[in-house]
């Protein structure tokens, strides 16, 4: 059983790829061809049906696959849902409860936007302007001279509190508004989520603010898991049973916290198939985007099939990366400097 993960589906890929995190994007045209191929080669089911099969309670003629979408971008409703509806394919959207209707972009989009500007304008961090940990993160991120590498480093190593301080410092220095990145990265609001066809689309949680949980304190991990489930259930009036680890990162104590918070499953971004008996709290997913199906001259069935069917991985040409992180990385200090309403986090894994 294979779970696939997209982030964004956009009609103007060539314009957007120069403005937002490239690895999150798939063009509507390629997305349609990806789904047509999946419908031909797999039985596309909901995650609940797939979990039943993994527990040995269901058999299928063909291999099963599940379609998921991360982060709750508005382009899911505008560009992905119409294609899914036309093909009659179920899908699960993982959303962050603290972002919908907040008027702010996800922190990863905000940071990516700011890092691109900062590198273009060659700004440097000045000594002692911010607390030492934020200054170190800032210097290191800027020194990497690549917005994606810088973003990945800060998300992988820093608690959200520090990543947010880096964003605020960059906004002060660049004269940018916190909502600037929203123009190209609009998010589903609660009204949009309530409007999604319940028969076909289900909604899962992705923390309150896309926090990379292994980097957070145990108290913050619990808050992110419990509050997001409660808020989404309150807003949508339906149970939220499924969770996705932001950036695909988890640790043994985070996995236990997800189960304790009452979720029935949690997905990583470890690029392997799922088999009977696998823990429902460490489900594997293949993240796909435009270039998972693009050859030299646009869509390539050969490239697509190799990536979607895991041929490259079985040949050892695209090794899977574990999302497991050690326990105890968590930030000792509680996130006291994040006033209410300022609830954003980030991602760069694609
Ligand atoms: Zn995410």
mmCIF file of C-alpha atoms and ligand atoms in Angstrom:
data_model
loop_
_atom_site.group_PDB
_atom_site.id
_atom_site.type_symbol
_atom_site.label_atom_id
_atom_site.label_comp_id
_atom_site.label_asym_id
_atom_site.label_seq_id
_atom_site.Cartn_x
_atom_site.Cartn_y
_atom_site.Cartn_z
ATOM 1 C CA UNK A 1 0.000 0.000 0.000
ATOM 2 C CA UNK A 2 1.446 3.305 -1.114
ATOM 3 C CA UNK A 3 0.555 6.732 0.228
ATOM 4 C CA UNK A 4 1.339 9.724 -2.008
ATOM 5 C CA UNK A 5 1.718 13.308 -0.782
ATOM 6 C CA UNK A 6 1.371 16.538 -2.716
ATOM 7 C CA UNK A 7 1.537 20.052 -1.314
ATOM 8 C CA UNK A 8 0.376 22.432 -4.045
ATOM 9 C CA UNK A 9 -1.315 22.148 -7.452
ATOM 10 C CA UNK A 10 -1.015 25.297 -9.601
ATOM 11 C CA UNK A 11 -1.972 26.184 -13.196
ATOM 12 C CA UNK A 12 1.048 28.543 -13.692
ATOM 13 C CA UNK A 13 3.966 26.324 -12.603
ATOM 14 C CA UNK A 14 6.668 28.223 -14.525
ATOM 15 C CA UNK A 15 5.712 31.539 -12.870
ATOM 16 C CA UNK A 16 5.218 30.103 -9.375
ATOM 17 C CA UNK A 17 8.447 28.064 -9.359
ATOM 18 C CA UNK A 18 10.375 31.364 -9.359
ATOM 19 C CA UNK A 19 8.389 32.716 -6.387
ATOM 20 C CA UNK A 20 7.679 29.931 -3.869
ATOM 21 C CA UNK A 21 9.366 26.725 -2.609
ATOM 22 C CA UNK A 22 9.779 24.786 -5.876
ATOM 23 C CA UNK A 23 9.597 21.292 -4.380
ATOM 24 C CA UNK A 24 6.047 21.928 -3.169
ATOM 25 C CA UNK A 25 4.636 22.543 -6.646
ATOM 26 C CA UNK A 26 2.883 20.398 -9.255
ATOM 27 C CA UNK A 27 1.248 21.888 -12.346
ATOM 28 C CA UNK A 28 -2.441 21.136 -12.820
ATOM 29 C CA UNK A 29 -1.609 19.483 -16.152
ATOM 30 C CA UNK A 30 0.970 17.112 -14.661
ATOM 31 C CA UNK A 31 -1.253 16.445 -11.627
ATOM 32 C CA UNK A 32 -4.072 15.307 -13.919
ATOM 33 C CA UNK A 33 -1.735 12.880 -15.707
ATOM 34 C CA UNK A 34 -0.318 11.633 -12.400
ATOM 35 C CA UNK A 35 -3.850 10.835 -11.164
ATOM 36 C CA UNK A 36 -4.896 9.195 -14.430
ATOM 37 C CA UNK A 37 -1.868 6.877 -14.183
ATOM 38 C CA UNK A 38 -2.552 6.127 -10.515
ATOM 39 C CA UNK A 39 -6.199 5.288 -11.247
ATOM 40 C CA UNK A 40 -5.051 2.835 -13.942
ATOM 41 C CA UNK A 41 -2.424 1.126 -11.813
ATOM 42 C CA UNK A 42 -3.780 1.211 -8.245
ATOM 43 C CA UNK A 43 -7.051 0.998 -6.366
ATOM 44 C CA UNK A 44 -7.309 4.501 -4.911
ATOM 45 C CA UNK A 45 -8.914 4.286 -1.454
ATOM 46 C CA UNK A 46 -9.365 6.467 1.646
ATOM 47 C CA UNK A 47 -6.840 6.213 4.491
ATOM 48 C CA UNK A 48 -9.480 4.507 6.652
ATOM 49 C CA UNK A 49 -9.921 1.781 4.006
ATOM 50 C CA UNK A 50 -6.142 1.436 3.661
ATOM 51 C CA UNK A 51 -5.726 1.060 7.449
ATOM 52 C CA UNK A 52 -8.336 -1.686 7.390
ATOM 53 C CA UNK A 53 -6.258 -3.490 4.747
ATOM 54 C CA UNK A 54 -3.024 -2.980 6.735
ATOM 55 C CA UNK A 55 -4.734 -4.533 9.733
ATOM 56 C CA UNK A 56 -5.513 -7.538 7.516
ATOM 57 C CA UNK A 57 -9.266 -6.772 7.415
ATOM 58 C CA UNK A 58 -9.535 -6.074 3.686
ATOM 59 C CA UNK A 59 -8.110 -7.455 0.420
ATOM 60 C CA UNK A 60 -8.048 -5.832 -3.032
ATOM 61 C CA UNK A 61 -7.545 -6.960 -6.624
ATOM 62 C CA UNK A 62 -4.825 -4.391 -7.187
ATOM 63 C CA UNK A 63 -2.348 -2.671 -4.893
ATOM 64 C CA UNK A 64 -3.946 0.104 -2.869
ATOM 65 C CA UNK A 65 -2.898 3.748 -2.764
ATOM 66 C CA UNK A 66 -3.993 6.798 -0.772
ATOM 67 C CA UNK A 67 -3.816 10.424 -1.948
ATOM 68 C CA UNK A 68 -2.856 13.089 0.613
ATOM 69 C CA UNK A 69 -2.252 16.856 0.495
ATOM 70 C CA UNK A 70 -0.200 18.736 3.096
ATOM 71 C CA UNK A 71 -0.457 22.174 4.656
ATOM 72 C CA UNK A 72 -3.941 23.231 3.500
ATOM 73 C CA UNK A 73 -3.099 25.499 0.567
ATOM 74 C CA UNK A 74 -6.067 27.189 -1.118
ATOM 75 C CA UNK A 75 -4.960 25.726 -4.450
ATOM 76 C CA UNK A 76 -6.148 22.357 -3.180
ATOM 77 C CA UNK A 77 -9.757 23.598 -3.405
ATOM 78 C CA UNK A 78 -9.186 25.659 -6.568
ATOM 79 C CA UNK A 79 -7.103 23.261 -8.680
ATOM 80 C CA UNK A 80 -6.695 19.793 -7.115
ATOM 81 C CA UNK A 81 -10.253 19.104 -5.876
ATOM 82 C CA UNK A 82 -11.942 19.654 -9.291
ATOM 83 C CA UNK A 83 -9.653 17.013 -10.873
ATOM 84 C CA UNK A 84 -10.126 14.584 -7.973
ATOM 85 C CA UNK A 85 -13.913 15.095 -8.123
ATOM 86 C CA UNK A 86 -14.008 14.502 -11.895
ATOM 87 C CA UNK A 87 -12.024 11.253 -11.490
ATOM 88 C CA UNK A 88 -14.032 10.291 -8.361
ATOM 89 C CA UNK A 89 -10.871 9.862 -6.263
ATOM 90 C CA UNK A 90 -10.896 10.282 -2.437
ATOM 91 C CA UNK A 91 -8.211 12.383 -0.764
ATOM 92 C CA UNK A 92 -7.089 13.534 2.686
ATOM 93 C CA UNK A 93 -5.976 17.106 3.398
ATOM 94 C CA UNK A 94 -3.723 17.727 6.409
ATOM 95 C CA UNK A 95 -4.181 21.244 7.792
ATOM 96 C CA UNK A 96 -2.607 23.341 10.535
ATOM 97 C CA UNK A 97 -5.372 24.616 12.818
ATOM 98 C CA UNK A 98 -3.635 27.844 13.859
ATOM 99 C CA UNK A 99 -3.164 29.160 10.322
ATOM 100 C CA UNK A 100 -6.624 28.978 8.754
ATOM 101 C CA UNK A 101 -8.073 32.495 8.726
ATOM 102 C CA UNK A 102 -5.023 33.929 10.589
ATOM 103 C CA UNK A 103 -4.168 36.284 7.743
ATOM 104 C CA UNK A 104 -0.567 35.113 7.883
ATOM 105 C CA UNK A 105 1.365 32.696 5.651
ATOM 106 C CA UNK A 106 2.931 29.456 6.857
ATOM 107 C CA UNK A 107 6.291 30.198 8.459
ATOM 108 C CA UNK A 108 8.181 28.142 5.841
ATOM 109 C CA UNK A 109 6.714 30.267 3.030
ATOM 110 C CA UNK A 110 7.413 33.442 5.022
ATOM 111 C CA UNK A 111 11.027 32.430 5.746
ATOM 112 C CA UNK A 112 11.650 31.306 2.162
ATOM 113 C CA UNK A 113 10.364 34.640 0.863
ATOM 114 C CA UNK A 114 12.548 36.563 3.345
ATOM 115 C CA UNK A 115 15.691 34.467 2.789
ATOM 116 C CA UNK A 116 15.451 34.972 -0.971
ATOM 117 C CA UNK A 117 15.207 38.743 -0.452
ATOM 118 C CA UNK A 118 17.959 38.801 2.177
ATOM 119 C CA UNK A 119 20.381 36.904 -0.066
ATOM 120 C CA UNK A 120 19.534 39.066 -3.073
ATOM 121 C CA UNK A 121 20.126 42.254 -1.008
ATOM 122 C CA UNK A 122 23.196 40.710 0.651
ATOM 123 C CA UNK A 123 22.156 41.735 4.141
ATOM 124 C CA UNK A 124 24.321 40.648 7.101
ATOM 125 C CA UNK A 125 23.351 39.996 10.732
ATOM 126 C CA UNK A 126 24.628 42.692 13.108
ATOM 127 C CA UNK A 127 26.253 41.629 16.432
ATOM 128 C CA UNK A 128 24.017 41.615 19.535
ATOM 129 C CA UNK A 129 20.792 42.711 17.864
ATOM 130 C CA UNK A 130 18.993 39.521 18.845
ATOM 131 C CA UNK A 131 19.504 36.779 21.437
ATOM 132 C CA UNK A 132 22.615 34.686 20.750
ATOM 133 C CA UNK A 133 20.702 31.589 19.601
ATOM 134 C CA UNK A 134 18.688 33.583 17.061
ATOM 135 C CA UNK A 135 21.805 35.431 15.910
ATOM 136 C CA UNK A 136 23.630 32.116 15.392
ATOM 137 C CA UNK A 137 20.689 30.693 13.431
ATOM 138 C CA UNK A 138 20.519 33.871 11.356
ATOM 139 C CA UNK A 139 24.245 33.948 10.550
ATOM 140 C CA UNK A 140 24.283 30.261 9.677
ATOM 141 C CA UNK A 141 21.183 30.472 7.480
ATOM 142 C CA UNK A 142 22.518 33.489 5.585
ATOM 143 C CA UNK A 143 25.981 31.900 5.292
ATOM 144 C CA UNK A 144 24.484 28.895 3.487
ATOM 145 C CA UNK A 145 23.708 31.319 0.591
ATOM 146 C CA UNK A 146 20.781 29.187 -0.607
ATOM 147 C CA UNK A 147 17.220 29.885 0.598
ATOM 148 C CA UNK A 148 16.203 26.219 0.452
ATOM 149 C CA UNK A 149 19.313 24.929 2.222
ATOM 150 C CA UNK A 150 19.053 27.729 4.778
ATOM 151 C CA UNK A 151 15.370 27.041 5.349
ATOM 152 C CA UNK A 152 15.952 23.282 5.709
ATOM 153 C CA UNK A 153 18.778 23.883 8.185
ATOM 154 C CA UNK A 154 16.837 26.241 10.417
ATOM 155 C CA UNK A 155 13.759 23.969 10.445
ATOM 156 C CA UNK A 156 15.758 20.855 11.135
ATOM 157 C CA UNK A 157 17.803 22.278 13.981
ATOM 158 C CA UNK A 158 15.798 25.062 15.622
ATOM 159 C CA UNK A 159 12.562 25.210 17.621
ATOM 160 C CA UNK A 160 9.802 27.246 16.055
ATOM 161 C CA UNK A 161 10.452 30.070 18.551
ATOM 162 C CA UNK A 162 13.907 30.683 17.068
ATOM 163 C CA UNK A 163 12.755 30.306 13.440
ATOM 164 C CA UNK A 164 10.045 32.891 14.125
ATOM 165 C CA UNK A 165 12.567 35.317 15.635
ATOM 166 C CA UNK A 166 14.736 34.957 12.530
ATOM 167 C CA UNK A 167 11.693 35.812 10.373
ATOM 168 C CA UNK A 168 10.863 38.859 12.495
ATOM 169 C CA UNK A 169 14.472 40.101 12.358
ATOM 170 C CA UNK A 170 14.549 39.707 8.578
ATOM 171 C CA UNK A 171 11.213 41.562 8.270
ATOM 172 C CA UNK A 172 12.582 44.470 10.328
ATOM 173 C CA UNK A 173 15.784 44.634 8.264
ATOM 174 C CA UNK A 174 14.054 44.210 4.898
ATOM 175 C CA UNK A 175 11.020 46.381 5.730
ATOM 176 C CA UNK A 176 8.759 43.467 4.819
ATOM 177 C CA UNK A 177 5.292 42.820 6.272
ATOM 178 C CA UNK A 178 4.708 39.392 7.916
ATOM 179 C CA UNK A 179 1.861 38.685 5.502
ATOM 180 C CA UNK A 180 3.942 39.458 2.366
ATOM 181 C CA UNK A 181 4.391 35.801 1.334
ATOM 182 C CA UNK A 182 0.646 35.144 1.579
ATOM 183 C CA UNK A 183 0.042 36.647 -1.872
ATOM 184 C CA UNK A 184 1.574 33.564 -3.517
ATOM 185 C CA UNK A 185 0.747 31.033 -0.799
ATOM 186 C CA UNK A 186 -2.882 31.488 0.213
ATOM 187 C CA UNK A 187 -4.381 28.951 2.596
ATOM 188 C CA UNK A 188 -7.727 27.210 2.984
ATOM 189 C CA UNK A 189 -9.910 29.021 5.530
ATOM 190 C CA UNK A 190 -12.499 27.275 7.730
ATOM 191 C CA UNK A 191 -15.251 28.198 5.253
ATOM 192 C CA UNK A 192 -13.273 26.568 2.423
ATOM 193 C CA UNK A 193 -12.678 23.463 4.543
ATOM 194 C CA UNK A 194 -16.378 23.256 5.484
ATOM 195 C CA UNK A 195 -17.179 23.543 1.777
ATOM 196 C CA UNK A 196 -15.115 20.500 0.804
ATOM 197 C CA UNK A 197 -17.161 17.506 -0.375
ATOM 198 C CA UNK A 198 -17.330 15.262 2.714
ATOM 199 C CA UNK A 199 -17.913 12.097 0.695
ATOM 200 C CA UNK A 200 -14.647 12.439 -1.161
ATOM 201 C CA UNK A 201 -12.394 14.566 1.035
ATOM 202 C CA UNK A 202 -11.392 14.124 4.666
ATOM 203 C CA UNK A 203 -9.386 16.475 6.849
ATOM 204 C CA UNK A 204 -6.446 15.501 9.054
ATOM 205 C CA UNK A 205 -4.309 17.487 11.493
ATOM 206 C CA UNK A 206 -0.788 18.803 10.919
ATOM 207 C CA UNK A 207 -0.256 20.514 14.352
ATOM 208 C CA UNK A 208 -1.408 24.021 15.309
ATOM 209 C CA UNK A 209 1.339 25.801 13.416
ATOM 210 C CA UNK A 210 3.340 23.162 11.506
ATOM 211 C CA UNK A 211 5.845 22.837 14.370
ATOM 212 C CA UNK A 212 8.657 20.309 13.814
ATOM 213 C CA UNK A 213 7.753 18.304 16.900
ATOM 214 C CA UNK A 214 11.143 16.723 17.742
ATOM 215 C CA UNK A 215 12.463 20.292 18.174
ATOM 216 C CA UNK A 216 9.793 21.245 20.714
ATOM 217 C CA UNK A 217 9.394 20.644 24.458
ATOM 218 C CA UNK A 218 7.112 17.765 25.565
ATOM 219 C CA UNK A 219 4.514 20.302 26.799
ATOM 220 C CA UNK A 220 4.552 22.085 23.445
ATOM 221 C CA UNK A 221 4.294 18.779 21.571
ATOM 222 C CA UNK A 222 1.171 17.902 23.542
ATOM 223 C CA UNK A 223 -0.342 21.356 22.935
ATOM 224 C CA UNK A 224 0.310 21.138 19.192
ATOM 225 C CA UNK A 225 -1.351 17.726 18.945
ATOM 226 C CA UNK A 226 -4.333 18.165 21.266
ATOM 227 C CA UNK A 227 -5.229 21.765 20.381
ATOM 228 C CA UNK A 228 -5.106 21.193 16.615
ATOM 229 C CA UNK A 229 -7.347 18.122 16.804
ATOM 230 C CA UNK A 230 -9.813 19.909 19.065
ATOM 231 C CA UNK A 231 -9.902 23.094 16.946
ATOM 232 C CA UNK A 232 -10.407 21.317 13.614
ATOM 233 C CA UNK A 233 -13.125 19.089 15.109
ATOM 234 C CA UNK A 234 -14.861 22.152 16.563
ATOM 235 C CA UNK A 235 -14.677 24.083 13.282
ATOM 236 C CA UNK A 236 -15.705 21.227 10.978
ATOM 237 C CA UNK A 237 -17.993 19.259 13.281
ATOM 238 C CA UNK A 238 -16.397 15.929 12.401
ATOM 239 C CA UNK A 239 -13.802 13.635 13.995
ATOM 240 C CA UNK A 240 -10.142 14.192 13.112
ATOM 241 C CA UNK A 241 -8.526 10.749 13.216
ATOM 242 C CA UNK A 242 -5.422 11.236 11.115
ATOM 243 C CA UNK A 243 -2.217 13.221 11.623
ATOM 244 C CA UNK A 244 0.845 14.024 9.499
ATOM 245 C CA UNK A 245 4.242 14.872 11.048
ATOM 246 C CA UNK A 246 5.361 18.315 9.801
ATOM 247 C CA UNK A 247 8.420 17.851 7.591
ATOM 248 C CA UNK A 248 7.956 14.132 8.211
ATOM 249 C CA UNK A 249 10.024 14.384 11.410
ATOM 250 C CA UNK A 250 9.144 12.430 14.536
ATOM 251 C CA UNK A 251 10.849 10.898 17.585
ATOM 252 C CA UNK A 252 9.837 7.935 19.808
ATOM 253 C CA UNK A 253 8.216 10.237 22.418
ATOM 254 C CA UNK A 254 6.414 12.232 19.695
ATOM 255 C CA UNK A 255 4.941 9.001 18.281
ATOM 256 C CA UNK A 256 3.645 8.097 21.753
ATOM 257 C CA UNK A 257 2.210 11.607 22.184
ATOM 258 C CA UNK A 258 0.287 11.282 18.880
ATOM 259 C CA UNK A 259 -1.337 8.044 20.018
ATOM 260 C CA UNK A 260 -2.084 9.547 23.466
ATOM 261 C CA UNK A 261 -3.777 12.551 21.816
ATOM 262 C CA UNK A 262 -6.333 10.167 20.301
ATOM 263 C CA UNK A 263 -5.262 9.989 16.638
ATOM 264 C CA UNK A 264 -5.695 6.658 14.817
ATOM 265 C CA UNK A 265 -2.782 7.171 12.457
ATOM 266 C CA UNK A 266 0.216 9.343 11.661
ATOM 267 C CA UNK A 267 2.115 9.669 8.403
ATOM 268 C CA UNK A 268 5.782 10.391 7.825
ATOM 269 C CA UNK A 269 7.498 11.253 4.518
ATOM 270 C CA UNK A 270 9.651 8.136 4.445
ATOM 271 C CA UNK A 271 9.618 7.008 0.845
ATOM 272 C CA UNK A 272 8.732 3.322 1.246
ATOM 273 C CA UNK A 273 5.574 1.240 0.717
ATOM 274 C CA UNK A 274 3.417 0.196 3.705
ATOM 275 C CA UNK A 275 2.874 -3.485 4.493
ATOM 276 C CA UNK A 276 0.550 -5.473 6.769
ATOM 277 C CA UNK A 277 1.568 -5.101 10.420
ATOM 278 C CA UNK A 278 3.264 -1.702 10.068
ATOM 279 C CA UNK A 279 2.646 0.735 12.952
ATOM 280 C CA UNK A 280 -0.246 3.063 11.997
ATOM 281 C CA UNK A 281 1.776 5.853 13.702
ATOM 282 C CA UNK A 282 4.737 5.555 11.332
ATOM 283 C CA UNK A 283 3.042 5.258 7.970
ATOM 284 C CA UNK A 284 5.277 5.926 4.998
ATOM 285 C CA UNK A 285 4.547 8.364 2.195
ATOM 286 C CA UNK A 286 6.082 9.295 -1.118
ATOM 287 C CA UNK A 287 6.220 13.080 -1.603
ATOM 288 C CA UNK A 288 5.670 13.919 -5.264
ATOM 289 C CA UNK A 289 5.875 17.143 -7.219
ATOM 290 C CA UNK A 290 6.246 18.357 -10.808
ATOM 291 C CA UNK A 291 9.653 16.886 -11.436
ATOM 292 C CA UNK A 292 8.649 13.442 -10.220
ATOM 293 C CA UNK A 293 6.974 13.150 -13.638
ATOM 294 C CA UNK A 294 8.903 15.544 -15.867
ATOM 295 C CA UNK A 295 11.520 14.559 -18.397
ATOM 296 C CA UNK A 296 13.463 16.829 -20.722
ATOM 297 C CA UNK A 297 10.412 17.820 -22.772
ATOM 298 C CA UNK A 298 7.659 17.979 -20.150
ATOM 299 C CA UNK A 299 5.649 15.013 -18.815
ATOM 300 C CA UNK A 300 7.543 11.738 -19.252
ATOM 301 C CA UNK A 301 5.718 8.454 -18.632
ATOM 302 C CA UNK A 302 9.070 6.703 -18.114
ATOM 303 C CA UNK A 303 10.279 9.187 -15.495
ATOM 304 C CA UNK A 304 6.840 9.230 -13.897
ATOM 305 C CA UNK A 305 6.502 5.434 -13.668
ATOM 306 C CA UNK A 306 10.037 5.063 -12.284
ATOM 307 C CA UNK A 307 9.316 7.583 -9.528
ATOM 308 C CA UNK A 308 5.722 6.638 -8.723
ATOM 309 C CA UNK A 309 6.372 2.914 -8.764
ATOM 310 C CA UNK A 310 9.561 3.166 -6.704
ATOM 311 C CA UNK A 311 11.782 1.705 -9.432
ATOM 312 C CA UNK A 312 14.551 4.225 -8.762
ATOM 313 C CA UNK A 313 14.414 3.428 -5.060
ATOM 314 C CA UNK A 314 14.568 -0.345 -5.628
ATOM 315 C CA UNK A 315 17.623 0.276 -7.841
ATOM 316 C CA UNK A 316 19.169 2.229 -4.957
ATOM 317 C CA UNK A 317 19.106 5.420 -7.052
ATOM 318 C CA UNK A 318 16.871 7.383 -4.662
ATOM 319 C CA UNK A 319 17.542 6.145 -1.138
ATOM 320 C CA UNK A 320 14.771 6.744 1.401
ATOM 321 C CA UNK A 321 15.546 9.071 4.300
ATOM 322 C CA UNK A 322 14.393 8.228 7.822
ATOM 323 C CA UNK A 323 12.280 10.889 9.504
ATOM 324 C CA UNK A 324 13.097 9.581 12.959
ATOM 325 C CA UNK A 325 14.948 12.003 15.209
ATOM 326 C CA UNK A 326 16.273 11.289 18.700
ATOM 327 C CA UNK A 327 14.216 12.260 21.744
ATOM 328 C CA UNK A 328 15.331 15.211 23.855
ATOM 329 C CA UNK A 329 16.092 17.697 21.059
ATOM 330 C CA UNK A 330 13.151 19.716 22.301
ATOM 331 C CA UNK A 331 13.530 23.394 23.174
ATOM 332 C CA UNK A 332 13.999 23.756 26.965
ATOM 333 C CA UNK A 333 12.403 27.150 26.968
ATOM 334 C CA UNK A 334 8.600 27.298 26.504
ATOM 335 C CA UNK A 335 7.593 29.413 23.432
ATOM 336 C CA UNK A 336 6.708 32.447 25.564
ATOM 337 C CA UNK A 337 7.628 34.966 22.838
ATOM 338 C CA UNK A 338 4.932 33.949 20.393
ATOM 339 C CA UNK A 339 1.926 36.122 21.120
ATOM 340 C CA UNK A 340 -1.522 34.712 20.229
ATOM 341 C CA UNK A 341 -2.317 34.882 16.491
ATOM 342 C CA UNK A 342 1.353 34.630 15.497
ATOM 343 C CA UNK A 343 1.218 30.860 14.910
ATOM 344 C CA UNK A 344 3.286 29.922 11.908
ATOM 345 C CA UNK A 345 5.883 27.234 11.121
ATOM 346 C CA UNK A 346 7.660 25.802 8.174
ATOM 347 C CA UNK A 347 8.539 23.064 5.812
ATOM 348 C CA UNK A 348 10.861 22.421 2.986
ATOM 349 C CA UNK A 349 10.745 18.679 2.532
ATOM 350 C CA UNK A 350 9.438 17.740 -0.870
HETATM 351 ZN ZN1 LIG B 1 3.526 20.213 6.076
#
